GROMACS .gro file of C-alpha atoms in nm:
model
   99
    1MET     CA    1   9.909  10.287   1.675
    2PRO     CA    2   9.882   9.933   1.630
    3GLU     CA    3   9.802   9.787   1.292
    4ASP     CA    4   9.467   9.620   1.388
    5GLU     CA    5   9.359   9.951   1.492
    6GLN     CA    6   9.428  10.138   1.209
    7ARG     CA    7   9.293   9.859   0.977
    8GLU     CA    8   8.989   9.922   1.203
    9LEU     CA    9   9.000  10.286   1.152
   10ASP     CA   10   9.043  10.271   0.790
   11GLY     CA   11   8.740  10.029   0.727
   12ILE     CA   12   8.536  10.272   0.938
   13GLU     CA   13   8.643  10.538   0.725
   14HIS     CA   14   8.567  10.347   0.420
   15ARG     CA   15   8.228  10.255   0.526
   16LEU     CA   16   8.148  10.633   0.582
   17ALA     CA   17   8.261  10.732   0.249
   18GLU     CA   18   8.030  10.487   0.092
   19ASP     CA   19   7.720  10.583   0.331
   20ASP     CA   20   7.756  10.956   0.299
   21PRO     CA   21   7.996  11.072   0.029
   22THR     CA   22   7.921  11.441   0.093
   23PHE     CA   23   7.984  11.411   0.466
   24ALA     CA   24   8.303  11.251   0.429
   25ALA     CA   25   8.434  11.489   0.174
   26LYS     CA   26   8.378  11.765   0.402
   27LEU     CA   27   8.586  11.565   0.680
   28ALA     CA   28   8.850  11.536   0.428
   29THR     CA   29   8.888  11.919   0.377
   30THR     CA   30   8.876  12.063   0.688
   31PRO     CA   31   9.000  12.418   0.672
   32PRO     CA   32   9.307  12.535   0.867
   33LEU     CA   33   9.243  12.683   1.206
   34TYR     CA   34   9.311  13.029   1.061
   35ARG     CA   35   9.008  12.989   0.838
   36ARG     CA   36   8.787  12.888   1.104
   37LEU     CA   37   8.826  13.191   1.337
   38PRO     CA   38   8.628  13.494   1.327
   39PRO     CA   39   8.787  13.808   1.198
   40ARG     CA   40   8.760  13.960   1.525
   41VAL     CA   41   8.948  13.689   1.662
   42LEU     CA   42   9.214  13.692   1.424
   43ARG     CA   43   9.260  14.087   1.444
   44LEU     CA   44   9.320  14.058   1.824
   45ILE     CA   45   9.573  13.779   1.789
   46SER     CA   46   9.756  13.986   1.536
   47LEU     CA   47   9.718  14.268   1.733
   48LEU     CA   48   9.886  14.095   2.034
   49LEU     CA   49  10.142  13.975   1.827
   50ILE     CA   50  10.256  14.284   1.696
   51TYR     CA   51  10.260  14.450   2.026
   52VAL     CA   52  10.467  14.157   2.161
   53VAL     CA   53  10.715  14.214   1.886
   54GLY     CA   54  10.747  14.557   1.949
   55LEU     CA   55  10.844  14.484   2.311
   56VAL     CA   56  11.076  14.242   2.219
   57VAL     CA   57  11.257  14.496   2.014
   58VAL     CA   58  11.250  14.754   2.268
   59ILE     CA   59  11.384  14.503   2.563
   60THR     CA   60  11.680  14.395   2.302
   61GLY     CA   61  11.746  14.766   2.251
   62VAL     CA   62  11.764  14.806   2.633
   63SER     CA   63  11.984  14.537   2.664
   64LEU     CA   64  12.226  14.632   2.364
   65SER     CA   65  12.210  15.010   2.476
   66SER     CA   66  12.080  15.072   2.124
   67ASN     CA   67  11.864  15.393   2.086
   68VAL     CA   68  11.779  15.287   1.741
   69LEU     CA   69  11.632  14.949   1.842
   70ILE     CA   70  11.438  15.112   2.153
   71ALA     CA   71  11.291  15.355   1.893
   72LEU     CA   72  11.192  15.123   1.649
   73GLY     CA   73  11.042  14.901   1.907
   74TRP     CA   74  10.831  15.160   2.054
   75ALA     CA   75  10.729  15.243   1.720
   76VAL     CA   76  10.591  14.906   1.666
   77ALA     CA   77  10.441  14.853   1.971
   78ALA     CA   78  10.260  15.180   1.961
   79PHE     CA   79  10.171  15.235   1.605
   80GLY     CA   80  10.126  14.860   1.492
   81PRO     CA   81   9.837  14.790   1.722
   82VAL     CA   82   9.673  15.135   1.616
   83ALA     CA   83   9.691  15.064   1.243
   84ILE     CA   84   9.522  14.732   1.320
   85VAL     CA   85   9.241  14.894   1.546
   86VAL     CA   86   9.201  15.184   1.241
   87GLN     CA   87   9.157  14.901   0.978
   88ALA     CA   88   8.888  14.726   1.178
   89TRP     CA   89   8.711  15.041   1.228
   90ARG     CA   90   8.706  15.107   0.858
   91THR     CA   91   8.578  14.751   0.770
   92ARG     CA   92   8.366  14.697   1.040
   93GLY     CA   93   8.054  14.717   0.844
   94SER     CA   94   8.170  14.444   0.606
   95ASP     CA   95   8.225  14.224   0.920
   96GLU     CA   96   7.929  14.245   1.089
   97SER     CA   97   7.756  14.173   0.773
   98SER     CA   98   7.890  13.854   0.693
   99GLY     CA   99   7.964  13.753   1.064
   0.00000   0.00000   0.00000
């Protein structure tokens, strides 16, 4: 970015901070993406990630002819998502009241 554009942006930021300090503070402290996502979306993402990790371990076990890795990957792919769904089922009341 050229220096003149950066100076112009800095000036806009400075004027915003002077005009509305509360709004400028909110913009400066934007929470990370995972904090802005609803719990259901985070649960779905974690469910899919655990399932994919399990499948990768199974595929690695098959390519290495390792029964231990195949069994471990199968267990992760089968029971990881189940554990997340059970935990979501147990805490569903608190999610519905907060979201």
